[in-house]
Structures are given as C-alpha cells and as structure tokens.
Amino acid sequence: MTTQRDAAFYMADIRSKRPTRRRAVAVGEFHPGAEAYQVVIERRLPKGDALVMAEIAGLQGAKMASMLMPLCHPISLELVRVRCVPVPERHAIRVYCESACEARTGVEMEALAGVNAALLTLYDLTKPVQPALTISGIRLLFKEGGKKGLWIHPDGISDDERAHYQPRDLARLHGVACAVITLSDRASHGAYEDRSGPVLVEGLRKLGGSVDHVEVLPDGIDPLAERLRSLAGQGVRLCLCTGGTGLGARDMTPEALRSVADRSVDGLAEMIRSESAKHTPLAWLSRASVVQVGQMLVVALPGSPRAAQQGMDMLAPLLAHALAMIDGGAHP
C-alpha cells in the first residue's frame, strides 16, 4: 500500500520502538602539517590551547546534533566523551567522540557531530599559524545497542581503539542446543502457516544457537508438557515457545510450563510484559512465562510474529548469561 505524503521530508516515527541502551564512537583526523603540529601539541597557538578547546567544542557539538540536522531526533544524552590523540608519525590529531544514552534511536549522529565540532575548532585555532589545513577520515567507528547489537565500520578498529572503548556485542549462544515450539490448534491442523516460529528460529541462529527442533503443537497442557520433558532429557538448553499465552479458553501454555517446571524465572516474564507495554498497553493481558526444566530454560512468548520479534529483541542480551547462571556461572 502506498503511503500518501503531504510533506517533502519526514522525521522517522520511532514511537513503537523500545528504549534500549545505545552507544556510538566516531573518529576523524586533523592534519596541520609538521610545523603547526608541534605548535598545537605544545599548546602554543595564539588563540590558546586548541586541544582543550576542541574537547569542549566536541561536547557542545554532540549535544546540539538535533539543532544542526533537521531530521535528527533530539535525545537526552547521558554520556559524551571527547579525546584528542596526537599521532606523531603522521603529524595528525586523531579525534574521538563517544556518546551514549538509553533511547528509542541511536546516538551515532551525536558522536559524529561531536567529532566535527572538535575538528573544526582545531582548524579555527590553528589557521593563524598555518592556513593549509586538512580534515579527513571522519566516520563512525562503531555503534552498539538497539535490536541489531554491535556494528563496526568495515574499515575496522585498531587494537588500541578496541582496548580503550571495549565495544560490546550481544552475548553469543555458540552452538547451544535450542528448540522452537509454536502452540496453535489452527496452525497444527494446517489451517494457516506459522509465521511466529520462524522469527524465533532466525533470532536464535543469529545469536549462534543450534536450532534442531522446530515444531508446531496444538494448544493444551499435555502435548507441550510431554515435549518439554523430552527436549530437556535430550540435552536441549533453550526452548522458545510462541502462542497460547492469552486469555482464551485454549490458551494453556503457562499451565503447561508450570506442570513441568523445576522452578520459575519470574523476573524474565515480568520484563517481557513491562518492555512489551512500551509497544502496546495490551501487553499487560499477556501471560508470558519463563521456567527452568532441568538444565533447560523455557520461555513462552505471545503468538504473533511482531510479538515474537519483540520478545527475541528483549531476550537476546540475557539468554547466554541466563544459561551460564544455570550452569553455576558467576554474575558479571
């Protein structure tokens, strides 16, 4: 369906996105030439200390990103750090800007705005002694957070940069045996195609999980309870279920989980409801459940593709650590 537009430009609608922790680091270089480089790093410029002023300008630039770029969302930054690192072998100043917050949208534009402001300030303070100046290599170094996790620029990141900023990806499942079960009378009878289960399969495989058990079962307690016992006995460590968590007469997935649970994991279930409510108030009607069956973690999510994707996004940062805790691992 074609969307009718009545304006030439639109700010992206992020109302349905869930706030997550986000961080971005941008980088760029200032090249003043050999002679001016010495004046800069020795802090002898006529206008003052360019390195200190560049850091201040970078902080201000990051905070003003939405004012400089019309379609950039204004966000409440929780961290901005600017570094000016001399590179003697190239007579360059390498400038970094790190920005972070918890928001519905990323902070890469803020990091880039901070780098640009810092570089332009270096240019402004250095031009009285050397007009032939160059700014180059401005790029996003990496960003993390949101549903896509860590992204690193194809040009790479040096060992020193990695050690300083420690980019964090989602914890991987690394071949963990996983299962996905869809609970639906109609889907199990072939009345319609299951679209929620494949969403969970794709999400688990992106995390590195080994998904060898993918099934569609009818609603009810016994079929699911028996299958969960069998999967746990086969060494499956993680089972994601979708469907049967509502208030309908046949929605019995939580009851099936309780019938085989060795213990409940109430915190994860409440997180799913609470975070889902940021998408829709109907989330409070969900009976999403999480239990442990032997060494297997079982999560019951609502039965729509959208809810399955949202649930996968919420769980992805926690699944590997949850399994490590079950195995006796320490808290981070």
mmCIF file of C-alpha atoms in Angstrom:
data_model
loop_
_atom_site.group_PDB
_atom_site.id
_atom_site.type_symbol
_atom_site.label_atom_id
_atom_site.label_comp_id
_atom_site.label_asym_id
_atom_site.label_seq_id
_atom_site.Cartn_x
_atom_site.Cartn_y
_atom_site.Cartn_z
ATOM 1 C CA MET A 1 0.000 0.000 0.000
ATOM 2 C CA THR A 2 1.371 3.408 -0.956
ATOM 3 C CA THR A 3 1.593 5.933 1.876
ATOM 4 C CA GLN A 4 0.255 9.357 0.994
ATOM 5 C CA ARG A 5 2.667 12.097 1.999
ATOM 6 C CA ASP A 6 1.883 15.768 2.397
ATOM 7 C CA ALA A 7 5.453 16.966 3.089
ATOM 8 C CA ALA A 8 8.801 16.601 1.367
ATOM 9 C CA PHE A 9 10.631 15.238 4.438
ATOM 10 C CA TYR A 10 9.689 13.226 7.495
ATOM 11 C CA MET A 11 11.366 12.591 10.803
ATOM 12 C CA ALA A 12 11.354 8.828 11.362
ATOM 13 C CA ASP A 13 8.468 7.672 13.574
ATOM 14 C CA ILE A 14 10.109 5.867 16.492
ATOM 15 C CA ARG A 15 7.105 5.741 18.824
ATOM 16 C CA SER A 16 6.750 1.973 18.519
ATOM 17 C CA LYS A 17 10.424 1.292 19.242
ATOM 18 C CA ARG A 18 11.556 0.217 22.677
ATOM 19 C CA PRO A 19 14.172 2.328 24.500
ATOM 20 C CA THR A 20 17.460 0.440 24.826
ATOM 21 C CA ARG A 21 20.980 1.304 25.898
ATOM 22 C CA ARG A 22 22.913 2.693 22.965
ATOM 23 C CA ARG A 23 26.477 3.850 22.429
ATOM 24 C CA ALA A 24 28.441 5.166 19.456
ATOM 25 C CA VAL A 25 32.028 6.238 18.862
ATOM 26 C CA ALA A 26 33.051 8.413 15.911
ATOM 27 C CA VAL A 27 36.533 9.383 14.772
ATOM 28 C CA GLY A 28 38.253 11.880 12.471
ATOM 29 C CA GLU A 29 41.679 13.387 11.922
ATOM 30 C CA PHE A 30 43.142 16.883 11.803
ATOM 31 C CA HIS A 31 46.319 17.353 9.702
ATOM 32 C CA PRO A 32 48.079 20.687 10.363
ATOM 33 C CA GLY A 33 51.449 19.783 8.852
ATOM 34 C CA ALA A 34 54.747 19.126 10.650
ATOM 35 C CA GLU A 35 55.492 22.651 11.927
ATOM 36 C CA ALA A 36 51.986 23.562 13.037
ATOM 37 C CA TYR A 37 51.567 20.124 14.595
ATOM 38 C CA GLN A 38 54.333 20.905 17.077
ATOM 39 C CA VAL A 39 52.757 24.238 17.934
ATOM 40 C CA VAL A 40 49.386 22.528 18.552
ATOM 41 C CA ILE A 41 50.644 19.730 20.794
ATOM 42 C CA GLU A 42 52.940 22.107 22.680
ATOM 43 C CA ARG A 43 49.855 24.276 23.264
ATOM 44 C CA ARG A 44 51.485 27.451 21.892
ATOM 45 C CA LEU A 45 48.791 28.649 19.474
ATOM 46 C CA PRO A 46 47.977 32.387 19.578
ATOM 47 C CA LYS A 47 44.305 31.797 20.402
ATOM 48 C CA GLY A 48 45.031 29.340 23.229
ATOM 49 C CA ASP A 49 45.104 25.615 23.921
ATOM 50 C CA ALA A 50 43.420 24.064 20.888
ATOM 51 C CA LEU A 51 43.309 20.542 22.331
ATOM 52 C CA VAL A 52 41.363 21.556 25.424
ATOM 53 C CA MET A 53 39.039 23.836 23.473
ATOM 54 C CA ALA A 54 38.407 21.073 20.895
ATOM 55 C CA GLU A 55 37.247 18.732 23.648
ATOM 56 C CA ILE A 56 34.847 21.366 24.956
ATOM 57 C CA ALA A 57 33.561 22.080 21.438
ATOM 58 C CA GLY A 58 33.068 18.366 20.829
ATOM 59 C CA LEU A 59 30.892 18.075 23.922
ATOM 60 C CA GLN A 60 28.791 21.014 22.778
ATOM 61 C CA GLY A 61 28.580 19.716 19.211
ATOM 62 C CA ALA A 62 27.260 16.337 20.324
ATOM 63 C CA LYS A 63 24.568 17.995 22.445
ATOM 64 C CA MET A 64 23.474 20.219 19.553
ATOM 65 C CA ALA A 65 23.191 17.494 16.889
ATOM 66 C CA SER A 66 19.405 17.734 16.603
ATOM 67 C CA MET A 67 19.614 21.516 16.171
ATOM 68 C CA LEU A 68 22.128 21.204 13.352
ATOM 69 C CA MET A 69 20.421 18.376 11.430
ATOM 70 C CA PRO A 70 16.696 18.918 10.865
ATOM 71 C CA LEU A 71 15.603 15.250 10.874
ATOM 72 C CA CYS A 72 17.821 14.168 13.768
ATOM 73 C CA HIS A 73 15.771 13.267 16.863
ATOM 74 C CA PRO A 74 16.533 15.296 19.993
ATOM 75 C CA ILE A 75 17.639 12.854 22.680
ATOM 76 C CA SER A 76 18.785 13.186 26.262
ATOM 77 C CA LEU A 77 22.456 12.262 26.164
ATOM 78 C CA GLU A 78 23.768 10.545 29.279
ATOM 79 C CA LEU A 79 27.428 10.463 28.265
ATOM 80 C CA VAL A 80 29.699 12.414 25.923
ATOM 81 C CA ARG A 81 33.477 11.962 25.986
ATOM 82 C CA VAL A 82 35.857 13.625 23.522
ATOM 83 C CA ARG A 83 39.538 12.682 23.127
ATOM 84 C CA CYS A 84 42.249 14.344 21.067
ATOM 85 C CA VAL A 85 45.099 11.910 20.492
ATOM 86 C CA PRO A 86 48.341 13.135 18.851
ATOM 87 C CA VAL A 87 49.713 10.848 16.111
ATOM 88 C CA PRO A 88 53.369 11.957 15.672
ATOM 89 C CA GLU A 89 54.196 9.704 12.726
ATOM 90 C CA ARG A 90 51.535 11.435 10.605
ATOM 91 C CA HIS A 91 51.682 14.856 12.298
ATOM 92 C CA ALA A 92 47.955 14.428 12.953
ATOM 93 C CA ILE A 93 45.487 14.820 15.797
ATOM 94 C CA ARG A 94 43.048 11.915 15.927
ATOM 95 C CA VAL A 95 39.756 12.981 17.499
ATOM 96 C CA TYR A 96 37.230 10.608 19.078
ATOM 97 C CA CYS A 97 33.731 11.314 20.354
ATOM 98 C CA GLU A 98 31.857 8.726 22.406
ATOM 99 C CA SER A 99 28.156 9.256 23.112
ATOM 100 C CA ALA A 100 25.669 7.099 24.992
ATOM 101 C CA CYS A 101 22.108 7.101 26.283
ATOM 102 C CA GLU A 102 19.029 4.945 26.714
ATOM 103 C CA ALA A 103 16.672 5.854 23.886
ATOM 104 C CA ARG A 104 14.475 4.662 21.036
ATOM 105 C CA THR A 105 17.018 5.783 18.446
ATOM 106 C CA GLY A 106 20.779 5.610 18.065
ATOM 107 C CA VAL A 107 23.421 8.160 19.043
ATOM 108 C CA GLU A 108 25.743 7.933 16.046
ATOM 109 C CA MET A 109 24.795 11.386 14.739
ATOM 110 C CA GLU A 110 25.638 12.897 18.117
ATOM 111 C CA ALA A 111 29.054 11.201 18.064
ATOM 112 C CA LEU A 112 29.699 12.430 14.518
ATOM 113 C CA ALA A 113 28.555 15.943 15.383
ATOM 114 C CA GLY A 114 30.948 15.957 18.324
ATOM 115 C CA VAL A 115 33.884 14.897 16.173
ATOM 116 C CA ASN A 116 33.114 17.523 13.539
ATOM 117 C CA ALA A 117 32.820 20.306 16.106
ATOM 118 C CA ALA A 118 36.122 19.324 17.691
ATOM 119 C CA LEU A 119 37.904 19.125 14.332
ATOM 120 C CA LEU A 120 36.563 22.484 13.179
ATOM 121 C CA THR A 121 37.711 24.033 16.434
ATOM 122 C CA LEU A 122 41.211 22.668 15.900
ATOM 123 C CA TYR A 123 41.081 24.160 12.398
ATOM 124 C CA ASP A 124 39.894 27.533 13.683
ATOM 125 C CA LEU A 125 42.563 27.833 16.353
ATOM 126 C CA THR A 126 45.385 26.622 14.088
ATOM 127 C CA LYS A 127 44.726 28.654 10.927
ATOM 128 C CA PRO A 128 46.501 31.802 12.217
ATOM 129 C CA VAL A 129 49.808 29.905 12.029
ATOM 130 C CA GLN A 130 49.038 27.577 9.090
ATOM 131 C CA PRO A 131 46.203 28.095 6.579
ATOM 132 C CA ALA A 132 46.930 24.864 4.658
ATOM 133 C CA LEU A 133 44.996 22.535 6.976
ATOM 134 C CA THR A 134 43.170 19.276 6.276
ATOM 135 C CA ILE A 135 40.378 17.395 7.995
ATOM 136 C CA SER A 136 39.890 13.783 6.924
ATOM 137 C CA GLY A 137 38.718 10.302 7.794
ATOM 138 C CA ILE A 138 35.531 11.267 9.619
ATOM 139 C CA ARG A 139 33.496 8.121 10.181
ATOM 140 C CA LEU A 140 31.516 6.153 12.693
ATOM 141 C CA LEU A 141 33.915 3.737 14.361
ATOM 142 C CA PHE A 142 31.237 1.525 15.890
ATOM 143 C CA LYS A 143 27.801 1.606 17.420
ATOM 144 C CA GLU A 144 26.069 -0.765 19.802
ATOM 145 C CA GLY A 145 22.636 -1.287 21.281
ATOM 146 C CA GLY A 146 19.190 -1.477 19.749
ATOM 147 C CA LYS A 147 17.924 -4.713 18.269
ATOM 148 C CA LYS A 148 20.870 -5.101 15.882
ATOM 149 C CA GLY A 149 23.558 -5.077 18.551
ATOM 150 C CA LEU A 150 27.147 -4.227 17.666
ATOM 151 C CA TRP A 151 28.121 -2.732 14.286
ATOM 152 C CA ILE A 152 31.765 -1.986 13.451
ATOM 153 C CA HIS A 153 32.792 0.067 10.426
ATOM 154 C CA PRO A 154 34.115 -2.099 7.561
ATOM 155 C CA ASP A 155 37.411 -0.172 7.691
ATOM 156 C CA GLY A 156 37.943 -1.808 11.061
ATOM 157 C CA ILE A 157 39.042 -0.774 14.522
ATOM 158 C CA SER A 158 42.595 -0.834 15.857
ATOM 159 C CA ASP A 159 43.701 -2.897 18.851
ATOM 160 C CA ASP A 160 44.250 0.287 20.863
ATOM 161 C CA GLU A 161 40.758 1.560 19.999
ATOM 162 C CA ARG A 162 39.217 -1.781 20.884
ATOM 163 C CA ALA A 163 41.065 -1.883 24.198
ATOM 164 C CA HIS A 164 40.043 1.691 25.093
ATOM 165 C CA TYR A 165 36.363 1.532 24.101
ATOM 166 C CA GLN A 166 35.682 -2.189 24.532
ATOM 167 C CA PRO A 167 32.786 -2.485 22.062
ATOM 168 C CA ARG A 168 30.240 -4.962 23.407
ATOM 169 C CA ASP A 169 28.213 -7.297 21.255
ATOM 170 C CA LEU A 170 25.286 -9.413 22.365
ATOM 171 C CA ALA A 171 26.493 -12.495 24.248
ATOM 172 C CA ARG A 172 26.527 -15.379 21.786
ATOM 173 C CA LEU A 173 24.921 -18.790 22.219
ATOM 174 C CA HIS A 174 27.819 -20.538 20.399
ATOM 175 C CA GLY A 175 26.135 -23.742 19.281
ATOM 176 C CA VAL A 176 23.776 -24.069 22.265
ATOM 177 C CA ALA A 177 21.077 -26.666 21.514
ATOM 178 C CA CYS A 178 17.799 -24.780 21.058
ATOM 179 C CA ALA A 179 14.195 -25.588 20.231
ATOM 180 C CA VAL A 180 11.272 -23.500 18.994
ATOM 181 C CA ILE A 181 7.670 -24.605 19.549
ATOM 182 C CA THR A 182 4.579 -22.861 18.219
ATOM 183 C CA LEU A 183 1.328 -23.523 20.088
ATOM 184 C CA SER A 184 -1.726 -23.211 17.872
ATOM 185 C CA ASP A 185 -4.661 -25.501 17.129
ATOM 186 C CA ARG A 186 -5.179 -23.982 13.689
ATOM 187 C CA ALA A 187 -1.518 -23.978 12.671
ATOM 188 C CA SER A 188 -1.062 -27.576 13.867
ATOM 189 C CA HIS A 189 -4.031 -28.609 11.706
ATOM 190 C CA GLY A 190 -2.676 -26.760 8.661
ATOM 191 C CA ALA A 191 -5.370 -24.073 8.670
ATOM 192 C CA TYR A 192 -2.721 -21.368 8.385
ATOM 193 C CA GLU A 193 1.029 -21.086 8.114
ATOM 194 C CA ASP A 194 3.014 -20.494 11.289
ATOM 195 C CA ARG A 195 4.861 -17.180 10.990
ATOM 196 C CA SER A 196 5.921 -16.655 14.606
ATOM 197 C CA GLY A 197 8.127 -19.719 14.991
ATOM 198 C CA PRO A 198 10.403 -18.834 12.043
ATOM 199 C CA VAL A 199 11.019 -15.403 13.603
ATOM 200 C CA LEU A 200 12.361 -17.062 16.752
ATOM 201 C CA VAL A 201 14.408 -19.575 14.752
ATOM 202 C CA GLU A 202 16.086 -16.768 12.830
ATOM 203 C CA GLY A 203 16.788 -14.806 16.018
ATOM 204 C CA LEU A 204 18.367 -17.776 17.787
ATOM 205 C CA ARG A 205 20.536 -18.637 14.791
ATOM 206 C CA LYS A 206 21.753 -15.044 14.556
ATOM 207 C CA LEU A 207 22.959 -15.446 18.140
ATOM 208 C CA GLY A 208 24.792 -18.620 17.167
ATOM 209 C CA GLY A 209 22.286 -21.103 18.596
ATOM 210 C CA SER A 210 21.827 -24.547 17.043
ATOM 211 C CA VAL A 211 18.090 -24.872 16.354
ATOM 212 C CA ASP A 212 17.462 -28.523 15.508
ATOM 213 C CA HIS A 213 13.950 -28.811 16.958
ATOM 214 C CA VAL A 214 11.217 -26.700 15.314
ATOM 215 C CA GLU A 215 7.656 -27.850 15.888
ATOM 216 C CA VAL A 216 4.013 -26.804 15.837
ATOM 217 C CA LEU A 217 1.817 -28.326 18.527
ATOM 218 C CA PRO A 218 -1.890 -27.928 19.311
ATOM 219 C CA ASP A 219 -2.910 -25.809 22.254
ATOM 220 C CA GLY A 220 -3.366 -27.509 25.586
ATOM 221 C CA ILE A 221 -1.285 -28.705 28.504
ATOM 222 C CA ASP A 222 -0.317 -32.299 27.796
ATOM 223 C CA PRO A 223 1.247 -32.094 24.289
ATOM 224 C CA LEU A 224 3.570 -29.264 25.297
ATOM 225 C CA ALA A 225 4.369 -30.645 28.749
ATOM 226 C CA GLU A 226 5.378 -34.026 27.326
ATOM 227 C CA ARG A 227 7.506 -32.426 24.623
ATOM 228 C CA LEU A 228 9.305 -30.158 27.096
ATOM 229 C CA ARG A 229 10.235 -33.132 29.276
ATOM 230 C CA SER A 230 11.546 -34.950 26.201
ATOM 231 C CA LEU A 231 13.611 -31.970 24.978
ATOM 232 C CA ALA A 232 15.142 -31.441 28.409
ATOM 233 C CA GLY A 233 16.071 -35.125 28.510
ATOM 234 C CA GLN A 234 17.772 -34.808 25.110
ATOM 235 C CA GLY A 235 20.049 -32.036 26.343
ATOM 236 C CA VAL A 236 18.274 -29.063 24.752
ATOM 237 C CA ARG A 237 19.247 -25.985 26.784
ATOM 238 C CA LEU A 238 16.862 -23.334 25.496
ATOM 239 C CA CYS A 239 13.285 -23.625 24.259
ATOM 240 C CA LEU A 240 11.318 -20.636 23.000
ATOM 241 C CA CYS A 241 7.554 -21.119 22.715
ATOM 242 C CA THR A 242 5.149 -18.804 20.945
ATOM 243 C CA GLY A 243 1.376 -18.802 21.339
ATOM 244 C CA GLY A 244 -1.130 -19.849 23.966
ATOM 245 C CA THR A 245 -0.310 -17.077 26.457
ATOM 246 C CA GLY A 246 -3.532 -15.101 26.148
ATOM 247 C CA LEU A 247 -6.880 -15.316 27.923
ATOM 248 C CA GLY A 248 -8.651 -17.650 25.504
ATOM 249 C CA ALA A 249 -10.126 -20.922 26.718
ATOM 250 C CA ARG A 250 -7.460 -22.935 24.851
ATOM 251 C CA ASP A 251 -4.528 -20.696 25.840
ATOM 252 C CA MET A 252 -2.833 -23.094 28.243
ATOM 253 C CA THR A 253 0.883 -22.600 27.575
ATOM 254 C CA PRO A 254 1.664 -21.109 31.046
ATOM 255 C CA GLU A 255 -0.148 -24.022 32.690
ATOM 256 C CA ALA A 256 1.901 -26.490 30.636
ATOM 257 C CA LEU A 257 5.126 -24.791 31.715
ATOM 258 C CA ARG A 258 4.118 -24.819 35.369
ATOM 259 C CA SER A 259 3.283 -28.520 35.219
ATOM 260 C CA VAL A 260 6.875 -29.432 34.323
ATOM 261 C CA ALA A 261 8.834 -26.577 35.894
ATOM 262 C CA ASP A 262 11.556 -27.214 38.419
ATOM 263 C CA ARG A 263 11.454 -23.506 39.178
ATOM 264 C CA SER A 264 10.022 -20.342 37.730
ATOM 265 C CA VAL A 265 12.023 -17.358 36.445
ATOM 266 C CA ASP A 266 9.537 -14.625 37.254
ATOM 267 C CA GLY A 267 11.880 -11.715 36.574
ATOM 268 C CA LEU A 268 12.216 -12.516 32.863
ATOM 269 C CA ALA A 269 8.467 -12.942 32.496
ATOM 270 C CA GLU A 270 7.791 -9.588 34.104
ATOM 271 C CA MET A 271 10.447 -7.962 31.939
ATOM 272 C CA ILE A 272 8.723 -9.266 28.810
ATOM 273 C CA ARG A 273 5.404 -7.751 29.912
ATOM 274 C CA SER A 274 6.890 -4.488 31.100
ATOM 275 C CA GLU A 275 9.023 -3.931 27.994
ATOM 276 C CA SER A 276 6.217 -5.046 25.664
ATOM 277 C CA ALA A 277 3.945 -2.455 27.277
ATOM 278 C CA LYS A 278 6.214 0.193 25.756
ATOM 279 C CA HIS A 279 4.901 -1.031 22.383
ATOM 280 C CA THR A 280 1.247 -1.625 23.339
ATOM 281 C CA PRO A 281 -0.814 -1.472 26.572
ATOM 282 C CA LEU A 282 -2.361 -4.808 25.551
ATOM 283 C CA ALA A 283 0.892 -6.424 26.709
ATOM 284 C CA TRP A 284 -0.474 -6.426 30.249
ATOM 285 C CA LEU A 285 -3.010 -9.030 29.143
ATOM 286 C CA SER A 286 -0.244 -11.440 28.182
ATOM 287 C CA ARG A 287 0.599 -14.392 30.418
ATOM 288 C CA ALA A 288 4.145 -14.733 29.110
ATOM 289 C CA SER A 289 6.034 -17.192 31.323
ATOM 290 C CA VAL A 290 9.604 -18.365 31.899
ATOM 291 C CA VAL A 291 10.589 -21.546 33.743
ATOM 292 C CA GLN A 292 13.512 -23.903 34.161
ATOM 293 C CA VAL A 293 13.045 -27.578 33.328
ATOM 294 C CA GLY A 294 16.147 -29.424 34.435
ATOM 295 C CA GLN A 295 19.003 -27.579 32.712
ATOM 296 C CA MET A 296 16.698 -26.147 30.036
ATOM 297 C CA LEU A 297 15.348 -22.609 30.069
ATOM 298 C CA VAL A 298 11.823 -22.345 28.623
ATOM 299 C CA VAL A 299 10.289 -19.031 27.548
ATOM 300 C CA ALA A 300 6.648 -18.674 26.493
ATOM 301 C CA LEU A 301 6.007 -15.620 24.295
ATOM 302 C CA PRO A 302 2.777 -14.312 22.726
ATOM 303 C CA GLY A 303 1.753 -15.816 19.402
ATOM 304 C CA SER A 304 2.170 -13.110 16.776
ATOM 305 C CA PRO A 305 5.202 -12.513 14.533
ATOM 306 C CA ARG A 306 5.575 -8.996 15.859
ATOM 307 C CA ALA A 307 5.423 -10.114 19.491
ATOM 308 C CA ALA A 308 7.874 -12.910 18.742
ATOM 309 C CA GLN A 309 10.350 -10.444 17.228
ATOM 310 C CA GLN A 310 9.966 -8.014 20.097
ATOM 311 C CA GLY A 311 10.408 -10.829 22.606
ATOM 312 C CA MET A 312 13.541 -12.016 20.807
ATOM 313 C CA ASP A 313 14.976 -8.497 20.901
ATOM 314 C CA MET A 314 14.339 -8.269 24.647
ATOM 315 C CA LEU A 315 15.774 -11.679 25.446
ATOM 316 C CA ALA A 316 18.842 -11.601 23.183
ATOM 317 C CA PRO A 317 21.122 -9.724 25.639
ATOM 318 C CA LEU A 318 20.195 -12.084 28.503
ATOM 319 C CA LEU A 319 19.907 -15.635 27.191
ATOM 320 C CA ALA A 320 23.585 -16.628 27.205
ATOM 321 C CA HIS A 321 24.090 -15.258 30.712
ATOM 322 C CA ALA A 322 20.924 -16.984 31.977
ATOM 323 C CA LEU A 323 22.228 -20.337 30.740
ATOM 324 C CA ALA A 324 25.637 -19.653 32.274
ATOM 325 C CA MET A 325 23.949 -18.994 35.622
ATOM 326 C CA ILE A 326 22.037 -22.264 35.357
ATOM 327 C CA ASP A 327 25.403 -23.945 34.860
ATOM 328 C CA GLY A 328 26.756 -22.310 38.013
ATOM 329 C CA GLY A 329 28.497 -19.336 36.407
ATOM 330 C CA ALA A 330 29.150 -16.139 38.341
ATOM 331 C CA HIS A 331 27.269 -12.882 37.949
ATOM 332 C CA PRO A 332 29.048 -10.369 35.643
#
